Short mmCIF file of C-alpha atoms and ligand atoms in Angstrom, two decimals:
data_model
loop_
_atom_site.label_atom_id
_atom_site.label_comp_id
_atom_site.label_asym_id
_atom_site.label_seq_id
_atom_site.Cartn_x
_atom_site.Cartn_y
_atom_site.Cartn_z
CA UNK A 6 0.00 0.00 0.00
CA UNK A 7 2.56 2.37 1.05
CA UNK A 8 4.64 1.77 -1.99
CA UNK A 9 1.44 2.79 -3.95
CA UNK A 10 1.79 6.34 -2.08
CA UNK A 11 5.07 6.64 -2.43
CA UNK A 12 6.07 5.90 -5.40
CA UNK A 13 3.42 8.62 -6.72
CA UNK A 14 5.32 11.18 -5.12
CA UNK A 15 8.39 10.36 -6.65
CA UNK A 16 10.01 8.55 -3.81
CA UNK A 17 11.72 4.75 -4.70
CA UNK A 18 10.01 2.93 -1.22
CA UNK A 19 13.46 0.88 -0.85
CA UNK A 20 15.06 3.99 -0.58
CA UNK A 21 12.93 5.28 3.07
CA UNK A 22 12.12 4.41 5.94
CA UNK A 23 8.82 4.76 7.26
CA UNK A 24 7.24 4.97 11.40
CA UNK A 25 4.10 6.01 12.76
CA UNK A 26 4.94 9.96 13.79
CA UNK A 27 3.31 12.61 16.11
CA UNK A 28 0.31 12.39 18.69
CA UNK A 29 -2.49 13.83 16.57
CA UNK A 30 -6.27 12.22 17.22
CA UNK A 31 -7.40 12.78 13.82
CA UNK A 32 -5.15 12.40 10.66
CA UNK A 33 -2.83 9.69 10.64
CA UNK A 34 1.38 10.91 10.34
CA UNK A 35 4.28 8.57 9.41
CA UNK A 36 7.71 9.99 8.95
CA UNK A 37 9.42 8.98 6.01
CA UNK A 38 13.04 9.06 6.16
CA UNK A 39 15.76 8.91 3.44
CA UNK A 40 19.86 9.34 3.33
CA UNK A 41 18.98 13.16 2.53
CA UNK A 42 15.78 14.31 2.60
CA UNK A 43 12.67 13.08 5.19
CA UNK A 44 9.23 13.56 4.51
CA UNK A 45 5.88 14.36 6.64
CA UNK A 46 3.01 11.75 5.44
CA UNK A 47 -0.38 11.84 6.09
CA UNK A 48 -3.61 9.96 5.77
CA UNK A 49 -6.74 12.01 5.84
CA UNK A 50 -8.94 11.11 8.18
CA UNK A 51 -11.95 10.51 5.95
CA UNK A 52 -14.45 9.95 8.56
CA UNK A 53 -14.24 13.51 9.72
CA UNK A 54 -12.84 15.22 6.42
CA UNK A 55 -15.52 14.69 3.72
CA UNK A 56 -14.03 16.16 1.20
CA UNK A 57 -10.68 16.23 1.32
CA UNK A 58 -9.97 17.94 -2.14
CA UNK A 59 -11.19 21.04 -0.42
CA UNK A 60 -8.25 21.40 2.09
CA UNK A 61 -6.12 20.83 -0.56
CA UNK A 62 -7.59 23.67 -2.89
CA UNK A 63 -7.69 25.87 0.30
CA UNK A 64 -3.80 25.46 0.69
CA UNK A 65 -3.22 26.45 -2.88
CA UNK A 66 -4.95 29.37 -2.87
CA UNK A 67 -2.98 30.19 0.44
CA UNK A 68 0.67 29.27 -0.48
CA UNK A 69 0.20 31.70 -3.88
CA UNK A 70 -1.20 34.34 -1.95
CA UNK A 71 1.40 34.31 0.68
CA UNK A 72 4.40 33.48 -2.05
CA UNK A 73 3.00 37.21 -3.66
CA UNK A 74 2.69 38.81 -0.36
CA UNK A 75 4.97 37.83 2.01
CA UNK A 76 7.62 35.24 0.17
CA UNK A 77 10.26 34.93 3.25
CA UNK A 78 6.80 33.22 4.99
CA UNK A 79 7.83 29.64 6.39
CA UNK A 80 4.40 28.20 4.79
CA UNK A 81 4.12 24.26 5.30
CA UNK A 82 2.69 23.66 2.15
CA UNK A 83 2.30 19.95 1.05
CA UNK A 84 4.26 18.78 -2.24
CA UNK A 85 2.58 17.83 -5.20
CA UNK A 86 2.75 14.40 -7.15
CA UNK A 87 4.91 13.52 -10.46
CA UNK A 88 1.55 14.37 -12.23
CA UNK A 89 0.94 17.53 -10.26
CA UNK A 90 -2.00 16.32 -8.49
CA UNK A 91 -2.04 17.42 -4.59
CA UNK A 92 -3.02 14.23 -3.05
CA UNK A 93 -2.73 10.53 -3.86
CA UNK A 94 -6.45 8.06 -3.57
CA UNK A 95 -5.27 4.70 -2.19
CA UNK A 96 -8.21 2.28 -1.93
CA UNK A 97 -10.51 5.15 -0.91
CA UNK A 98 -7.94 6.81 1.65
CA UNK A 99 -6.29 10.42 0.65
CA UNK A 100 -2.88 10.92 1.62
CA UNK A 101 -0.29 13.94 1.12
CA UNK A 102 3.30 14.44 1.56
CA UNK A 103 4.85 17.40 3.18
CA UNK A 104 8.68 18.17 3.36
CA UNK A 105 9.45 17.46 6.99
CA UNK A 106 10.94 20.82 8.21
CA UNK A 107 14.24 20.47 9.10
CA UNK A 108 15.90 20.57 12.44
CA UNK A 109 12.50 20.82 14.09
CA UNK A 110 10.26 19.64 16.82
CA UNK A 111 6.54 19.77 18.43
CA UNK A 112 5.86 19.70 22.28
CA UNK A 113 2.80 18.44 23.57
CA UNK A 114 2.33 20.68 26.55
CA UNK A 115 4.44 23.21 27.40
CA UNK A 116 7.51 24.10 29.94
CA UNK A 117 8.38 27.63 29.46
CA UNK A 118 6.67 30.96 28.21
CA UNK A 119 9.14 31.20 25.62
CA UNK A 120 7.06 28.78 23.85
CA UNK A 121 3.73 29.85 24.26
CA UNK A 122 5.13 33.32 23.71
CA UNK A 123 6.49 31.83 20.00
CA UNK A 124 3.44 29.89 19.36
CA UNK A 125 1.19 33.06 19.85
CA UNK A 126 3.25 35.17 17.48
CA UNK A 127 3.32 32.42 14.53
CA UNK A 128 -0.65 32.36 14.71
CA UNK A 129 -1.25 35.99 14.94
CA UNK A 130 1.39 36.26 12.25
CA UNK A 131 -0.18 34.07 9.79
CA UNK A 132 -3.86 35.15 10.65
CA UNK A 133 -2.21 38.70 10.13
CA UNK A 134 -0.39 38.14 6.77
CA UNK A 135 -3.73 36.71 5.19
CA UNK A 136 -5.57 40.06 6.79
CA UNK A 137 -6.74 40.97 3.61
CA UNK A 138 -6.87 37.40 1.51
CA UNK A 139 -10.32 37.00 0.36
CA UNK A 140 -12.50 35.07 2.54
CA UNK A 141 -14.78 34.21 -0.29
CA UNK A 142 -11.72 31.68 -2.24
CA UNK A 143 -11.85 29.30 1.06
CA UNK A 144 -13.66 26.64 1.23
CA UNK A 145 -15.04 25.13 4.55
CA UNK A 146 -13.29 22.02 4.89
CA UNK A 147 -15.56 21.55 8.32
CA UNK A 148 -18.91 23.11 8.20
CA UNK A 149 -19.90 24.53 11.58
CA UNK A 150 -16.47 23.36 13.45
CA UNK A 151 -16.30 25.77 16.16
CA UNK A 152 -20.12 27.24 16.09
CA UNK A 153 -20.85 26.16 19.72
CA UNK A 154 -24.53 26.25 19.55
CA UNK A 155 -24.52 23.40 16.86
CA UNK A 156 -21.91 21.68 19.58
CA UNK A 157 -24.35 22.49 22.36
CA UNK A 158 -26.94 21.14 19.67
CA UNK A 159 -25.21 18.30 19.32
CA UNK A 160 -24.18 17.26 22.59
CA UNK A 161 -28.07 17.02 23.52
CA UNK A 162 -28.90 14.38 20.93
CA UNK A 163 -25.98 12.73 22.36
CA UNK A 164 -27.50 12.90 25.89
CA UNK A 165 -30.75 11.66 24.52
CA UNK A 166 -29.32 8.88 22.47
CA UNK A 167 -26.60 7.60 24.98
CA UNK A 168 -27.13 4.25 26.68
CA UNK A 169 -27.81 3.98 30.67
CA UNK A 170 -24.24 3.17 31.61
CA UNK A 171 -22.26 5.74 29.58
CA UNK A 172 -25.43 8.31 31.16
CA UNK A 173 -24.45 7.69 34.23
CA UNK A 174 -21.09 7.14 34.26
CA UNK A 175 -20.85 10.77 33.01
CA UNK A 176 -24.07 12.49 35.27
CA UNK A 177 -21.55 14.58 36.66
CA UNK A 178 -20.32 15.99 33.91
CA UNK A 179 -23.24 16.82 32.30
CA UNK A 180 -24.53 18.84 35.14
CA UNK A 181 -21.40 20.80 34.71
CA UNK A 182 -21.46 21.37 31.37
CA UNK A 183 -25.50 22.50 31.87
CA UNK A 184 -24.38 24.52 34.76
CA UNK A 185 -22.12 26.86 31.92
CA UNK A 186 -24.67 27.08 29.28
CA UNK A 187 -24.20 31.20 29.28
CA UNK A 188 -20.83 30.81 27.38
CA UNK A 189 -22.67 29.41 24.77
CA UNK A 190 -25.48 32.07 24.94
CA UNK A 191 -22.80 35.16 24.89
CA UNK A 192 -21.11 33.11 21.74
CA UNK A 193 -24.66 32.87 20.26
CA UNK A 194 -25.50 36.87 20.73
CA UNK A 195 -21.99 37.17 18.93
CA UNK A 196 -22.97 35.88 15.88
CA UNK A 197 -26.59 37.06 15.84
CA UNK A 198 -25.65 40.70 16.50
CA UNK A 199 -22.42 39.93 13.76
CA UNK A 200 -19.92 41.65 16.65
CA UNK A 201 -16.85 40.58 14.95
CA UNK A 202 -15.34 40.26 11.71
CA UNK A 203 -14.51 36.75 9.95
CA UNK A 204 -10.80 35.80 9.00
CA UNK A 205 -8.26 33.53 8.16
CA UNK A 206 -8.47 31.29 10.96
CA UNK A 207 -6.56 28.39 11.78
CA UNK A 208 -9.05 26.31 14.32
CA UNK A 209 -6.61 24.22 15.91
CA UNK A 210 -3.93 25.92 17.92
CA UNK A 211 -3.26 23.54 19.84
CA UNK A 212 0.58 23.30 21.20
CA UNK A 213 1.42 20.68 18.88
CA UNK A 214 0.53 22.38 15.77
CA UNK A 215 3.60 24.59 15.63
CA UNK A 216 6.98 23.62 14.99
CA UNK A 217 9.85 24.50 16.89
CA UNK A 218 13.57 25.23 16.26
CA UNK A 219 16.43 23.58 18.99
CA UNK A 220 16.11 26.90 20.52
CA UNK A 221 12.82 27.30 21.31
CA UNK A 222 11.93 29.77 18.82
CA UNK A 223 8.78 29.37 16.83
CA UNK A 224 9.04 28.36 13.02
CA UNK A 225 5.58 27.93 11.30
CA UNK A 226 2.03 26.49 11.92
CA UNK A 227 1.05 23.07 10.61
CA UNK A 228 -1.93 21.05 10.66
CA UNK A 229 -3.94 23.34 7.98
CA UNK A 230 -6.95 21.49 7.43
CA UNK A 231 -8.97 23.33 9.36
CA UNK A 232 -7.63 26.69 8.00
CA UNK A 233 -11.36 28.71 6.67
CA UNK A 234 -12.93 32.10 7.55
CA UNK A 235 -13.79 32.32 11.52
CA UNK A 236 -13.33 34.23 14.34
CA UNK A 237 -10.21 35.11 16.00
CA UNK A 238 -11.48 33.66 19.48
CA UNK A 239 -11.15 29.89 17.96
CA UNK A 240 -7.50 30.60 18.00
CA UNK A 241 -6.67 32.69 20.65
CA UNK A 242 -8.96 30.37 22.93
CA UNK A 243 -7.53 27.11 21.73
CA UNK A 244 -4.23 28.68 22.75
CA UNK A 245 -6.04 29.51 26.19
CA UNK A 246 -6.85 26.55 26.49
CA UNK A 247 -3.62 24.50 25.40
CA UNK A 248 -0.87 26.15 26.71
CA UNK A 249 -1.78 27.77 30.11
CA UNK A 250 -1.57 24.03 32.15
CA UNK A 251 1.20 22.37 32.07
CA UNK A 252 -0.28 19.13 31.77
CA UNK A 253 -2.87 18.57 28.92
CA UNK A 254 -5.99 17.21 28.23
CA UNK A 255 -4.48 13.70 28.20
CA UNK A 256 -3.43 14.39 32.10
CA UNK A 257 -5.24 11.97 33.92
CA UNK A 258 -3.98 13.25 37.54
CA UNK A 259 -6.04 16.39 37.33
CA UNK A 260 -4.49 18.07 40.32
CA UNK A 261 -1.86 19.13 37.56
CA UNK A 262 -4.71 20.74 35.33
CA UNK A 263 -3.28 24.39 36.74
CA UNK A 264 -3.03 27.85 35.17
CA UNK A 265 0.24 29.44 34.88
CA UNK A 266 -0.41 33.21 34.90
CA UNK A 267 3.15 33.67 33.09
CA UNK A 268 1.62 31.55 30.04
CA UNK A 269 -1.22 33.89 29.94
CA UNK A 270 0.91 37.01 29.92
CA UNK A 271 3.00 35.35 27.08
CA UNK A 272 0.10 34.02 24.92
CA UNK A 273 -0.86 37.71 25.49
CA UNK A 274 1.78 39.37 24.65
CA UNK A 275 2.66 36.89 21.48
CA UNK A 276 -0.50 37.29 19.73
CA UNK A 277 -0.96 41.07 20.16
CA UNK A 278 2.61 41.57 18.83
CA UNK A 279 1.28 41.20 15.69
CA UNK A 280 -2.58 40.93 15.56
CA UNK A 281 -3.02 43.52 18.18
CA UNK A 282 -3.40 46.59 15.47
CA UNK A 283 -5.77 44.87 13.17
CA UNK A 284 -8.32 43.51 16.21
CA UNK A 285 -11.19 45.51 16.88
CA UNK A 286 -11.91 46.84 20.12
CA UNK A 287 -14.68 44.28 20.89
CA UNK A 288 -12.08 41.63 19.71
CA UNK A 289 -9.86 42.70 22.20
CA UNK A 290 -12.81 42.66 24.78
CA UNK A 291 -13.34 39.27 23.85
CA UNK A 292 -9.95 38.09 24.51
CA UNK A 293 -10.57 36.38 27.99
CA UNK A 294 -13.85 35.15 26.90
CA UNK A 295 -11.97 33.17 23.79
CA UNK A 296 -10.36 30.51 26.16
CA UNK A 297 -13.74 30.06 27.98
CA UNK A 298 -15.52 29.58 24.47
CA UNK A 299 -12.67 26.81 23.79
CA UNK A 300 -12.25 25.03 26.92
CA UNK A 301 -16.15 25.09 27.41
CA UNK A 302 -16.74 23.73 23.82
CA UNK A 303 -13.95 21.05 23.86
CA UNK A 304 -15.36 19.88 27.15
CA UNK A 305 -18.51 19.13 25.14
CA UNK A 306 -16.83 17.49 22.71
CA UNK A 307 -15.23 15.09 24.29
CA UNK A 308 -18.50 14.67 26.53
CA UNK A 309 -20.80 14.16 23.45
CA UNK A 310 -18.23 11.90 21.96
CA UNK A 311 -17.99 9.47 24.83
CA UNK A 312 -21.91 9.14 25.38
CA UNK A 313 -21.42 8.27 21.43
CA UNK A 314 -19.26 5.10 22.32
CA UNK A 315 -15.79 6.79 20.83
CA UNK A 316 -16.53 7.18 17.46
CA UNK A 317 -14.82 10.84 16.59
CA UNK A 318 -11.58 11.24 18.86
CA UNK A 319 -8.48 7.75 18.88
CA UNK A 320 -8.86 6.79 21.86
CA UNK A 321 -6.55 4.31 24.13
CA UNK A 322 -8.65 3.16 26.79
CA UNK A 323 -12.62 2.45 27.70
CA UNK A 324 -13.02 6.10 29.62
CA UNK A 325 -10.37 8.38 27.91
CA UNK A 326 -13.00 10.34 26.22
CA UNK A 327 -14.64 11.05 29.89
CA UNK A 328 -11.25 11.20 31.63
CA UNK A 329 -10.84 14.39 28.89
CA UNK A 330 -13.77 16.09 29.56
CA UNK A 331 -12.87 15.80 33.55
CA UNK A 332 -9.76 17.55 32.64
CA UNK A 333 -10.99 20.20 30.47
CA UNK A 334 -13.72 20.67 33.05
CA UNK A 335 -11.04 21.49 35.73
CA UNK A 336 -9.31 23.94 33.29
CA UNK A 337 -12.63 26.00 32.87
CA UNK A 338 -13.01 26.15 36.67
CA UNK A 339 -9.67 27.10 37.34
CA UNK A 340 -9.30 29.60 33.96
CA UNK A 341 -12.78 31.18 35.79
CA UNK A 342 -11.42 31.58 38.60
CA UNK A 343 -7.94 33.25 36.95
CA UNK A 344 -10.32 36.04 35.10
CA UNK A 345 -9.85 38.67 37.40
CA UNK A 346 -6.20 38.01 37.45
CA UNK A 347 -6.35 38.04 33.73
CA UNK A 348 -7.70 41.45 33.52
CA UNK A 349 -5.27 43.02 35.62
CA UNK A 350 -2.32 41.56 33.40
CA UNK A 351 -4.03 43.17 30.23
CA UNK A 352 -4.54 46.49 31.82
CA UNK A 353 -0.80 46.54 32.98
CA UNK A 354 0.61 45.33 29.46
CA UNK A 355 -1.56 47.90 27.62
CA UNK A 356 -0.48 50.61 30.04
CA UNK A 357 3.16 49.84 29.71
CA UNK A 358 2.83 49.62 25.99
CA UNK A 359 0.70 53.09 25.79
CA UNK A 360 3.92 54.45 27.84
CA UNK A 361 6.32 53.28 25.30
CA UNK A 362 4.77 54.90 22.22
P1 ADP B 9 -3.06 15.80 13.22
O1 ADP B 9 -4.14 16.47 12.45
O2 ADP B 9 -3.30 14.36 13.34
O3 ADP B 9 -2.79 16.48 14.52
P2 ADP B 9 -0.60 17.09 12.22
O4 ADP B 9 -0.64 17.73 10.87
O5 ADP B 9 -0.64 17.99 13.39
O6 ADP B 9 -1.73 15.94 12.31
O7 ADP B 9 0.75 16.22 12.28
C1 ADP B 9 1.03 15.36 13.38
C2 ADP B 9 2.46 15.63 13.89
O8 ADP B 9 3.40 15.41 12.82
C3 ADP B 9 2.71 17.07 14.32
O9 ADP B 9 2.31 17.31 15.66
C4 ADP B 9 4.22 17.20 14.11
O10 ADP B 9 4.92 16.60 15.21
C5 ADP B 9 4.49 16.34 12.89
N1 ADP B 9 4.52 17.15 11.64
C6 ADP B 9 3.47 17.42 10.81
N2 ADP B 9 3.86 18.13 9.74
C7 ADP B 9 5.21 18.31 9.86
C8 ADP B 9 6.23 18.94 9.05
N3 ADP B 9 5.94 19.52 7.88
N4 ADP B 9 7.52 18.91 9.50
C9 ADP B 9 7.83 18.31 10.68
N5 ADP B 9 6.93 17.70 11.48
C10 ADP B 9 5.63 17.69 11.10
C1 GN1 B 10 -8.20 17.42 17.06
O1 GN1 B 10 -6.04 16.96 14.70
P1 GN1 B 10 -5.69 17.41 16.07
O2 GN1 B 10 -5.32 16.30 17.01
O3 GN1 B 10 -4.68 18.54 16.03
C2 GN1 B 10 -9.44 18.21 16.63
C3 GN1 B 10 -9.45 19.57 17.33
C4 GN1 B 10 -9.46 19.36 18.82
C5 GN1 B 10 -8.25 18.50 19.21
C6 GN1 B 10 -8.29 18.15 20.67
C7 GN1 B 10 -10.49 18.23 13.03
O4 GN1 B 10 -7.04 18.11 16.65
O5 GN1 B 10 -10.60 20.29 16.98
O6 GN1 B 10 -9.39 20.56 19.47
O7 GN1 B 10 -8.21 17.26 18.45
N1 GN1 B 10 -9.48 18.38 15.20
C8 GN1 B 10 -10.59 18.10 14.49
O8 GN1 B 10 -7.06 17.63 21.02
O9 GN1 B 10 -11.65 17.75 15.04
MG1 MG B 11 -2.08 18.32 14.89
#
């Protein structure tokens, strides 16, 4: 099978070596590795990517864009085939091979603000250098990804179709996630009242979806499937709600589900480095309420996906699914309980930077 793949992209399969790579729960990664030159592949998850071609057509219309605009931009672009084709059909699977960017690395939670200070700035950055890309040549690889009253929406048929034992295995949870219903009614008046203005949005900010150099310093995003017109909370709440802990969502000893205020300050400072000119001021209102959008909506995600019996997220054992939504329940406590703290920071780091201008 793999020959199949490879050998459409040029490569001679006795010539690499290929291993299962990276801790992604949706696409599946191998690393291919030659004398010279190693390779990022991927498998499409086709159960949650419908059609695939879109991403693809989304990434060209990026890449020329950004080669016109801004051609020093680090853009992760996957190669195309010896007949120019973007992606390669193997028995009904897609797959597509990226150049695996040298000398670098992903963490999966993170251990100094240095890095969430370098992710921040490569997602503002690349939300910033498409600020005026037109919205209209994207396609929406996900319909309704992040639009948390469909989640809410769906989360409910979830509760009503579940089975006794997954009900009450999880009754906890779902009173929780019912007790913080009015972060999905303040995302809801959002839309309705159109408060904020689409963009290029990434949707999946996560820690491991930017590479890093040896010295910490961020290089580029990755994982651009889910790259379509949003809003800029997705992203700066995903960040919220992936790099402030230093354990993640996988943690299963949630006494280390913690906020570190210095990750905050960081993320903060990061993203505002270069978005902070181009965000309205009720985007910059809404930047504590992104990470409660995030954290909130994940939680249900996870939630609705275990009273499903697993069938979205990999999962490794009978309650990780539950054992996520714990965690990400712990984080929204603790992030409400950081808010005030949170505000204080901003009003400091936009006093100091008013001073300096
Ligand atoms: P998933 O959607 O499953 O999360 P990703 O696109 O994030 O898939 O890839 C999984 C992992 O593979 C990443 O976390 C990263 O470690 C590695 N990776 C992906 N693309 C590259 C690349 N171009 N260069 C180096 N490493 C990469
Ligand atoms: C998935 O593909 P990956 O692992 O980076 C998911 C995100 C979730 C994340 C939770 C397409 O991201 O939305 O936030 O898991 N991607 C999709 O870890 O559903
Ligand atoms: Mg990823």
């Amino acid at each position: 099978m793999m020959d199949n793949i490879l050998n459409a992209f040029g490569l001679k399969p006795n010539n690499y070596h290929v291993v299962p790579f990276g801790s992604g729960l949706i696409n599946y990664t191998w690393k291919i590795s030659g004398t010279s030159q190693q390779y990022i592949l991927q498998r499409i998850n086709k159960n949650v990517f419908k059609t695939p071609q879109d991403i693809a057509n989304n990434l060209v219309q990026l890449e020329n864009y950004l080669k016109q605009t801004a051609p020093e931009y680090l853009f992760a672009a996957p190669l195309p085939t010896v007949n120019g084709e973007n992606l390669v059909e193997d028995e009904g699977n897609y797959y597509r091979l990226s150049p695996f960017i040298k000398n670098s690395h992903t963490v999966d939670f993170i251990e100094q603000d240095k890095q969430a200070y370098e992710a921040a700035k490569q997602f503002g950055k690349f939300t910033r250098l498409l600020k005026d890309f037109d919205l209209t040549q994207l396609r929406y690889t996900l319909t309704d990804f992040h639009n948390l009253t469909l989640r809410v929406e769906q989360f409910k048929t979830a509760l009503a179709n579940a089975d006794k034992g997954r009900l009450n295995d999880a009754a906890t949870e779902i009173l929780q996630v019912e007790a913080n219903i009015d972060i999905a009614l303040i995302y809801e008046q959002l839309v309705k009242g159109k408060q904020i203005p689409m963009r290029v949005i990434h949707h999946d900010t996560k820690i491991n979806n930017i590479l890093f150099d040896d010295n910490n310093c961020g290089l580029c995003v990755i994982d651009l499937d889910t790259v379509m017109p949003g809003y800029f909370i997705s992203d700066v709440g995903d960040m919220m709600r992936t790099y402030l802990s230093p354990a993640n969502e996988e943690e299963r000893d949630l006494s280390k589900v913690q906020i570190n205020d210095d990750y905050f300050i960081a993320v903060y400072k990061g993203y505002m480095e270069e978005m902070g000119s181009a965000l309205t001021a009720t985007e910059k209102d809404l930047f504590i309420y992104s990470g409660k959008f995030m954290i909130y909506m994940q939680a249900i995600r996870f939630l609705a996906d275990y009273l499903n019996g697993d069938v979205y997220y990999h999962t490794q054992y009978a309650e990780h699914n539950l054992v996520r939504t714990q965690n990400q329940l712990i984080l929204l406590e603790r992030y409400l309980q950081s808010e005030s703290r949170f505000l204080g920071y901003i009003a400091q780091l936009e006093k100091a930077f008013v001073s300096s201008i």
